[in-house]
mmCIF file of C-alpha atoms in Angstrom:
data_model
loop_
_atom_site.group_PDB
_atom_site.id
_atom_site.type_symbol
_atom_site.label_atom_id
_atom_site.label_comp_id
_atom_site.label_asym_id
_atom_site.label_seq_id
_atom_site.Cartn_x
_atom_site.Cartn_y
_atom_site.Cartn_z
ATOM 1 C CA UNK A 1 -22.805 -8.386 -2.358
ATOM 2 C CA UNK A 2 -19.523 -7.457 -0.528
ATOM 3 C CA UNK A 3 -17.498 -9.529 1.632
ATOM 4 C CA UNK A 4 -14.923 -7.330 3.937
ATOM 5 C CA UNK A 5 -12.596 -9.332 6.313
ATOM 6 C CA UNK A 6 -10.784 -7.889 9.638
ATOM 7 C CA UNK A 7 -8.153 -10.227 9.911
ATOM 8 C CA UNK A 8 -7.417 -9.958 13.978
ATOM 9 C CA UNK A 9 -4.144 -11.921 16.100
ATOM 10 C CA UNK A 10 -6.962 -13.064 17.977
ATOM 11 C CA UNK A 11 -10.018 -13.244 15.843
ATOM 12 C CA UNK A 12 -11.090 -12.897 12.441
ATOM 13 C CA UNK A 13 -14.122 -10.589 11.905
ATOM 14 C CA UNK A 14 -16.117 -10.617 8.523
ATOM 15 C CA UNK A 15 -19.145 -9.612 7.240
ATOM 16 C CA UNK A 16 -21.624 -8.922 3.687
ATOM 17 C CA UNK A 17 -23.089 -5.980 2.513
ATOM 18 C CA UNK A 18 -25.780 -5.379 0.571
ATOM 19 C CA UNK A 19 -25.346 -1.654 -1.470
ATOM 20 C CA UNK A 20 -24.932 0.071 2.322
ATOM 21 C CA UNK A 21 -26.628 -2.505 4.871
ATOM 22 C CA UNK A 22 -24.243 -4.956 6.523
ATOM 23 C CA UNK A 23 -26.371 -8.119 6.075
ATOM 24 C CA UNK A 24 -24.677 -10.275 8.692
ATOM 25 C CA UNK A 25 -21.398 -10.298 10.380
ATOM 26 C CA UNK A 26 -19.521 -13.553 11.973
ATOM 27 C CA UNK A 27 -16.009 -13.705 13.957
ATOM 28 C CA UNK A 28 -13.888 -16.444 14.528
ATOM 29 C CA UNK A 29 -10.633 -17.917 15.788
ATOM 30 C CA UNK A 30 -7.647 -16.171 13.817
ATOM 31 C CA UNK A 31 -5.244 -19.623 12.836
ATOM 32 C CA UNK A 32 -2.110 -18.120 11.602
ATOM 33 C CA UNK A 33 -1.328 -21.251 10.047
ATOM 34 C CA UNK A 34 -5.023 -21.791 8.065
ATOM 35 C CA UNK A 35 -4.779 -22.346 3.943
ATOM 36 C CA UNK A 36 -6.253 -20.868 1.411
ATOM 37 C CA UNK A 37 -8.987 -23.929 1.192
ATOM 38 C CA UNK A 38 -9.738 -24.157 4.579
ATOM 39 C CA UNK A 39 -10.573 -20.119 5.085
ATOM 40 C CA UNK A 40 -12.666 -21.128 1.822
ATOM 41 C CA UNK A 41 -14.350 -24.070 3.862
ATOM 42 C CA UNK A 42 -14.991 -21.305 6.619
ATOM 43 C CA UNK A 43 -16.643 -19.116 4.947
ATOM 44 C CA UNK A 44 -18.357 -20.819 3.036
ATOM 45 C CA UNK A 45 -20.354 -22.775 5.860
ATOM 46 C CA UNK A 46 -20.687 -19.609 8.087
ATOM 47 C CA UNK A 47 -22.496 -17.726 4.805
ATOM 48 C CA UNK A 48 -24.487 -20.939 3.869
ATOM 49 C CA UNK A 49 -25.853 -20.462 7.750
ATOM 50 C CA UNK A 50 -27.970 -17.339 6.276
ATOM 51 C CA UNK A 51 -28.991 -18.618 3.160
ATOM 52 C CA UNK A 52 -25.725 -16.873 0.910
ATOM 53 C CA UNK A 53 -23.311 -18.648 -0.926
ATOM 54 C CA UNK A 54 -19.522 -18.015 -2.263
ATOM 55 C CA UNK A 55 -21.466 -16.507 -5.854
ATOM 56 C CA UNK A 56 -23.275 -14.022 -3.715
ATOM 57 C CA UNK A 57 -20.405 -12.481 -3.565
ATOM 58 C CA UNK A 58 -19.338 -10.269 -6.275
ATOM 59 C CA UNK A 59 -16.914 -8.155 -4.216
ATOM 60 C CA UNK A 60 -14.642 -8.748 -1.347
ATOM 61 C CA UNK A 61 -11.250 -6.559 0.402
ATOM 62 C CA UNK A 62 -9.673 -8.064 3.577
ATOM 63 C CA UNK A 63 -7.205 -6.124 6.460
ATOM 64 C CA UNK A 64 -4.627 -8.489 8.336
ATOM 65 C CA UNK A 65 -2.492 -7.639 10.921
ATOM 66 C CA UNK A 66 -1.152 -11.204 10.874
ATOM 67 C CA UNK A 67 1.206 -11.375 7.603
ATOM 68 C CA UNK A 68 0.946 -15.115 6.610
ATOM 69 C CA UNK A 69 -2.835 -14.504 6.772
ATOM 70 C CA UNK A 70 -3.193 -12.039 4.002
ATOM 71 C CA UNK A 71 -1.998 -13.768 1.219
ATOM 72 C CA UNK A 72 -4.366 -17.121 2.005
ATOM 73 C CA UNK A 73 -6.890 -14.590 1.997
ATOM 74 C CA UNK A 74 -6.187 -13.514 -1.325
ATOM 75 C CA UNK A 75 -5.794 -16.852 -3.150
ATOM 76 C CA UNK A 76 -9.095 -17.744 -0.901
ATOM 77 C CA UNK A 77 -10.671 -15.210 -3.546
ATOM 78 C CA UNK A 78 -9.194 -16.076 -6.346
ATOM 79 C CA UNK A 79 -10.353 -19.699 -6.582
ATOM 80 C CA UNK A 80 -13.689 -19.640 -4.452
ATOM 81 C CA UNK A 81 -15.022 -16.068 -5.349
ATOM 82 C CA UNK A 82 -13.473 -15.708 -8.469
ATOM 83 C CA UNK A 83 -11.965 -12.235 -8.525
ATOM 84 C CA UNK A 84 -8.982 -10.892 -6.942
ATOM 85 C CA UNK A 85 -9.514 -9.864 -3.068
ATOM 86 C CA UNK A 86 -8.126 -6.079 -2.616
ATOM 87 C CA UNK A 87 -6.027 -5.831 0.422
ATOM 88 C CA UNK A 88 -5.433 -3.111 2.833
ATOM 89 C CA UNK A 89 -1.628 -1.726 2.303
ATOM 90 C CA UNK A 90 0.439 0.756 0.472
ATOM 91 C CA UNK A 91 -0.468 0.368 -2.967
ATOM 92 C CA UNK A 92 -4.585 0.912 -2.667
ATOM 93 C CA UNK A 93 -6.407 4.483 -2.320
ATOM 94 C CA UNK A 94 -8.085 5.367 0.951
ATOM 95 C CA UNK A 95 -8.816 9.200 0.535
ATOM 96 C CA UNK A 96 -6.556 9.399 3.912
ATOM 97 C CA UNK A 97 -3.037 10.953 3.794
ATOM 98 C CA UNK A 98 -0.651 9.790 6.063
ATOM 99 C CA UNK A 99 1.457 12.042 8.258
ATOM 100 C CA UNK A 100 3.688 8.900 9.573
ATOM 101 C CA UNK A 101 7.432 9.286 9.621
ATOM 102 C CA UNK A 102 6.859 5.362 7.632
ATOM 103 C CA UNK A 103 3.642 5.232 6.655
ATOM 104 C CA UNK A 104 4.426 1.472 6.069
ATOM 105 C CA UNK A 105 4.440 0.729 9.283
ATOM 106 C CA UNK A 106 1.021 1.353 10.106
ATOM 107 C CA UNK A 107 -0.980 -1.842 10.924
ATOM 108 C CA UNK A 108 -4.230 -1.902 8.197
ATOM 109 C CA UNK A 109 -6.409 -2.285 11.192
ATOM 110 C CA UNK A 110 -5.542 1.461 12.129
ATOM 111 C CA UNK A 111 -5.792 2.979 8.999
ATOM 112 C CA UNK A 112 -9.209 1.394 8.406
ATOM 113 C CA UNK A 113 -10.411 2.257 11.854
ATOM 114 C CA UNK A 114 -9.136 5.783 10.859
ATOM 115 C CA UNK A 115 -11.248 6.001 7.842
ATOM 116 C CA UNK A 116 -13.988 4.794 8.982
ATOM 117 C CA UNK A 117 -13.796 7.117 12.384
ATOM 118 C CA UNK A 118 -13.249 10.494 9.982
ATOM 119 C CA UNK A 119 -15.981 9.381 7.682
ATOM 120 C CA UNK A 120 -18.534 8.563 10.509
ATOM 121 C CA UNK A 121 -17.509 12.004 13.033
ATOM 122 C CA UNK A 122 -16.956 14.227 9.835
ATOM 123 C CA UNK A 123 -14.152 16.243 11.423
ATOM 124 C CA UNK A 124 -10.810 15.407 13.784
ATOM 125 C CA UNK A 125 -11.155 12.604 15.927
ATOM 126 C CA UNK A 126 -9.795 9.860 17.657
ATOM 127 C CA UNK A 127 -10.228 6.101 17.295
ATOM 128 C CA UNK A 128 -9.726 3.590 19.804
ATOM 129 C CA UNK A 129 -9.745 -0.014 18.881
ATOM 130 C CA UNK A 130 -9.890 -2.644 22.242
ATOM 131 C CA UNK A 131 -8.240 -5.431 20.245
ATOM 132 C CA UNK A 132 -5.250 -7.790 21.300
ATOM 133 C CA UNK A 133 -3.657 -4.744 21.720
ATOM 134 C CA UNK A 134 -5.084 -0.748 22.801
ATOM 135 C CA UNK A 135 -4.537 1.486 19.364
ATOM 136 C CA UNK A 136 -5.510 5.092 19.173
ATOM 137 C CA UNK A 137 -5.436 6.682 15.576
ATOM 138 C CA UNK A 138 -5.247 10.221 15.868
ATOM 139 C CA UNK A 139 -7.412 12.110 12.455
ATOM 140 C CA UNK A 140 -6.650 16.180 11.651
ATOM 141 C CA UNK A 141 -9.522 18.099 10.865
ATOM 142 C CA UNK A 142 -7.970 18.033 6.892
ATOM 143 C CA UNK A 143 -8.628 14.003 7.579
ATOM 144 C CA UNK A 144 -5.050 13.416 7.292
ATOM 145 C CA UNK A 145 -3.541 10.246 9.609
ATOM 146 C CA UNK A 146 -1.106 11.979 12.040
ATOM 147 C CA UNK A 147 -0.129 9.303 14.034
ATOM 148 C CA UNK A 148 -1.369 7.226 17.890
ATOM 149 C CA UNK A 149 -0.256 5.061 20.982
ATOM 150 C CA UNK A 150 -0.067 1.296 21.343
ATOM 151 C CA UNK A 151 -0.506 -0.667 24.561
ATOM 152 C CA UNK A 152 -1.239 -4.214 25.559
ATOM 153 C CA UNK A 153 -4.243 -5.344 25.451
ATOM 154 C CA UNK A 154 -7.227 -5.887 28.559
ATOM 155 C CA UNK A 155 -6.563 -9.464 27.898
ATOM 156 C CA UNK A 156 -3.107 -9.918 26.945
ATOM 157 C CA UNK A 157 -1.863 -7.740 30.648
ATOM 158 C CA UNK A 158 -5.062 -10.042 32.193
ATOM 159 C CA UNK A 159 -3.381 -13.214 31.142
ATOM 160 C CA UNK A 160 0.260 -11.712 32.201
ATOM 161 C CA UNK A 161 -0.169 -10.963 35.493
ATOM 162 C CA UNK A 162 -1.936 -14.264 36.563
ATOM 163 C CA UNK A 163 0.560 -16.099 34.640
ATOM 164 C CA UNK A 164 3.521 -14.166 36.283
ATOM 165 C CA UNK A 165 1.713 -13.669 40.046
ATOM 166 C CA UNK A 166 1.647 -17.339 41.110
ATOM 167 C CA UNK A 167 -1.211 -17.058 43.892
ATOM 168 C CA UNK A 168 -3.471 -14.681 41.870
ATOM 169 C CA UNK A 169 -6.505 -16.612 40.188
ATOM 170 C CA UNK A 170 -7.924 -16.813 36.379
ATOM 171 C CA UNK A 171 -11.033 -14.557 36.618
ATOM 172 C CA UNK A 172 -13.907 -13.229 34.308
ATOM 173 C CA UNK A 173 -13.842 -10.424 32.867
ATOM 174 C CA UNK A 174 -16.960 -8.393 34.002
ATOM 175 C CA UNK A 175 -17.589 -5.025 35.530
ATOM 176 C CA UNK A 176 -16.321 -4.715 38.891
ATOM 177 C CA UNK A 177 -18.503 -3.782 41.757
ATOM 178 C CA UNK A 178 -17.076 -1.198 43.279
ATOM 179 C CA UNK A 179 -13.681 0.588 42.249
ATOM 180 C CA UNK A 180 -12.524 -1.020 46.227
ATOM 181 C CA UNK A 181 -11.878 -4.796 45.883
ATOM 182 C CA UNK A 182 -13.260 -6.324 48.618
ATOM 183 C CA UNK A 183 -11.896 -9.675 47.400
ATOM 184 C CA UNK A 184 -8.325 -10.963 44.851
ATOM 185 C CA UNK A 185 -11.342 -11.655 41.573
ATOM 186 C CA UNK A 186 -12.673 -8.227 42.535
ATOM 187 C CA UNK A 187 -9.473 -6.192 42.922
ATOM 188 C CA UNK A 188 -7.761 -7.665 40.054
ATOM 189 C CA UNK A 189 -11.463 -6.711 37.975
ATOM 190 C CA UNK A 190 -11.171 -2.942 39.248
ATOM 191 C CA UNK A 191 -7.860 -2.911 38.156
ATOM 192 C CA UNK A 192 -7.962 -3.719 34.847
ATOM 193 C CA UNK A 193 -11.518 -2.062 34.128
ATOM 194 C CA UNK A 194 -11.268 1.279 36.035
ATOM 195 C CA UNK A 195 -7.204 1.227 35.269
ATOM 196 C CA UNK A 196 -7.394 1.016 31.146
ATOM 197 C CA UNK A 197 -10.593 3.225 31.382
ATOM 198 C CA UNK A 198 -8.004 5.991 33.062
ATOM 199 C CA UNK A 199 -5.905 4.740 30.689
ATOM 200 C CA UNK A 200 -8.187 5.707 27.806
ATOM 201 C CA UNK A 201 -9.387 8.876 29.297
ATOM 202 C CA UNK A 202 -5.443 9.961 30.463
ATOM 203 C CA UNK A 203 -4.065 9.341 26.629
ATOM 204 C CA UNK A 204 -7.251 10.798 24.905
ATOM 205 C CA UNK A 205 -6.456 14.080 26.753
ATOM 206 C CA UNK A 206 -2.712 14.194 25.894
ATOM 207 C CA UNK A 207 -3.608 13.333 22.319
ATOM 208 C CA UNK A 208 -6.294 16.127 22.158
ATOM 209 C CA UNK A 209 -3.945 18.951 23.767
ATOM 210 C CA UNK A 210 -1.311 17.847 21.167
ATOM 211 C CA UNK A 211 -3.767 18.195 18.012
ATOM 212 C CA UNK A 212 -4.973 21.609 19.462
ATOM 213 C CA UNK A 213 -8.251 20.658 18.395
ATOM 214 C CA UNK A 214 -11.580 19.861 20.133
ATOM 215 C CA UNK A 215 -12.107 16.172 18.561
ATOM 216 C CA UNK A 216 -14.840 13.532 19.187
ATOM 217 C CA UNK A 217 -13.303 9.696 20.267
ATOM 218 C CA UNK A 218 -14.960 6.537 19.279
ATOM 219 C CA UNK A 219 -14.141 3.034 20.108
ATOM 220 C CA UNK A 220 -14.503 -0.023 18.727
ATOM 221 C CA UNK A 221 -13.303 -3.583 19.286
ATOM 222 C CA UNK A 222 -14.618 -6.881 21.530
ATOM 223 C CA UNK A 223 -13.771 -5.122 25.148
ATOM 224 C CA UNK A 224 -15.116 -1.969 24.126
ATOM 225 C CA UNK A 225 -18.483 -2.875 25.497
ATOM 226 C CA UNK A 226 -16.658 -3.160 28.729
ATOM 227 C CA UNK A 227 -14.317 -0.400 29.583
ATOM 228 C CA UNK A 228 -15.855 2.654 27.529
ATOM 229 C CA UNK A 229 -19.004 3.169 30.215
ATOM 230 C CA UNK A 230 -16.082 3.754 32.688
ATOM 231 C CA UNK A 231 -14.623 6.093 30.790
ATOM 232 C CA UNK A 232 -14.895 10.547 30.496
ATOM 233 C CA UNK A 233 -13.555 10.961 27.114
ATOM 234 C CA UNK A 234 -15.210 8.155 24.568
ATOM 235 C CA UNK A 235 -18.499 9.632 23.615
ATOM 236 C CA UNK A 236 -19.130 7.040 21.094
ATOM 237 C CA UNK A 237 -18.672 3.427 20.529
ATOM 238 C CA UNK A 238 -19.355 0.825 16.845
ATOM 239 C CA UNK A 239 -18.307 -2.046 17.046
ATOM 240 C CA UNK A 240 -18.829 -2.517 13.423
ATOM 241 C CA UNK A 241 -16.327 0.494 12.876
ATOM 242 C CA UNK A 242 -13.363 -1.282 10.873
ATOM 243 C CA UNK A 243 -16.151 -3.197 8.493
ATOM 244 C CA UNK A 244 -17.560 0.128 8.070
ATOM 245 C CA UNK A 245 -14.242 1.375 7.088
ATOM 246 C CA UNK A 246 -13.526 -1.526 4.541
ATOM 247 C CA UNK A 247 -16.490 -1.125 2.926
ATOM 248 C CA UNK A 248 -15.523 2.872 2.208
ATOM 249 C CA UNK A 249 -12.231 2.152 1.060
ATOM 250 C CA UNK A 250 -13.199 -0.856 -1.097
ATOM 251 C CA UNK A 251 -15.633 2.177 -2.511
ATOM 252 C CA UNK A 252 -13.087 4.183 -3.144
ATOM 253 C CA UNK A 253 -10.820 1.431 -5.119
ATOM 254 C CA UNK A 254 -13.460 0.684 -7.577
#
């Protein structure tokens, strides 16, 4: 069995798979401070929830976009699992080139999503993860990395602009109504749904004139589920996408 691990800045997403079938999958609060023990402790009670246990696991490769997270990953594995944890970064094979002017810049989370993305469409495409912040990984038909945008994310501009606008209100996040607010909760709701879904749908089509190439676009991420039926350009959405993509490049590492 394989554990893969999406270490998030907002939430840590992890799941087992059994030859190709994810078995289960779990999230929960990313703690930039959290040991090595207590992401052991973690894990260990979420798996023993469905019946598997910390020798299941014969396998295991973990992305982090928060640095002091990836190495109490690692030494997690070590001393509960028993074999050394592979981590996303320079020094381990994904099949993908990258066209970056540093490829060590890129954030793991990317060039997973990327992998997974190229793997799943078979040809160019773009992949949009709805995380703390918007990414978009742009793929070249040869599958080579060429690049993307980064903007805030739906809830880190949400939590801006009621912190900074001193009358406007905490709301929900749910699908507007109508795109006219007819109230403050329902204009500030249009605004950030229908605005990052033009968002999406105005950067797709710059990034797809620039490649020259007719591409597919999937999404993935937590407020996927809410902005991409408001969109033109996203024809698909998994949000199981960078698990997916561990799981290949773990593959491809063995």
């Amino acid at each position: 069995m394989l554990l893969v691990v999406d270490v998030g800045n907002t939430q840590t997403h992890f799941g087992t798979f059994q030859d190709d079938a994810l078995v289960e999958h779990w999230r929960f609060a990313s703690v930039r401070t959290s040991t090595a023990d207590e992401l052991g402790a973690a894990l260990r009670n979420l798996l023993e929830l469905r019946g598997v246990g910390l020798a299941d696991l014969d396998g295991s490769i973990v992305s982090s976009t928060v640095p002091s997270l990836e190495p109490e990953w690692v030494e997690m594995g070590r001393r509960y699992l028993g074999h050394e944890m592979l981590a996303v970064g320079p020094n381990i094979k994904t099949g993908m080139p990258i066209r970056m002017d540093n490829p060590r810049e890129l954030g793991a989370d990317r060039l997973v999503n990327a992998v997974a993305a190229y793997e799943q469409l078979g040809g160019p495409c773009i992949s949009v993860d709805f995380g703390t912040a918007v990414t978009y990984d742009v793929v070249s038909p040869r599958g080579e990395y060429l690049g993307g945008v980064i903007t805030p994310g739906v809830e880190v501009s949400l939590d801006a602009l009621t912190e900074r606008g001193a009358k406007l209100p905490k709301i929900d996040l749910i699908a507007p109504r109508n795109p006219i607010g007819k109230s403050t909760v329902e204009a500030i709701r249009s605004g950030i749904v229908f605005g990052y879904a033009a968002q999406a749908d105005g950067l797709v089509r710059r990034l797809q004139e620039e490649l020259g190439d007719e591409c597919e676009v999937i999404a993935t991420g937590g407020l996927a589920r809410l902005i991409v039926p408001h969109t033109e350009t996203i024809e698909h959405t998994d949000n199981l996408l960078t698990l997916k993509g561990l799981k290949l490049i773990h593959e491809r590492n063995r």
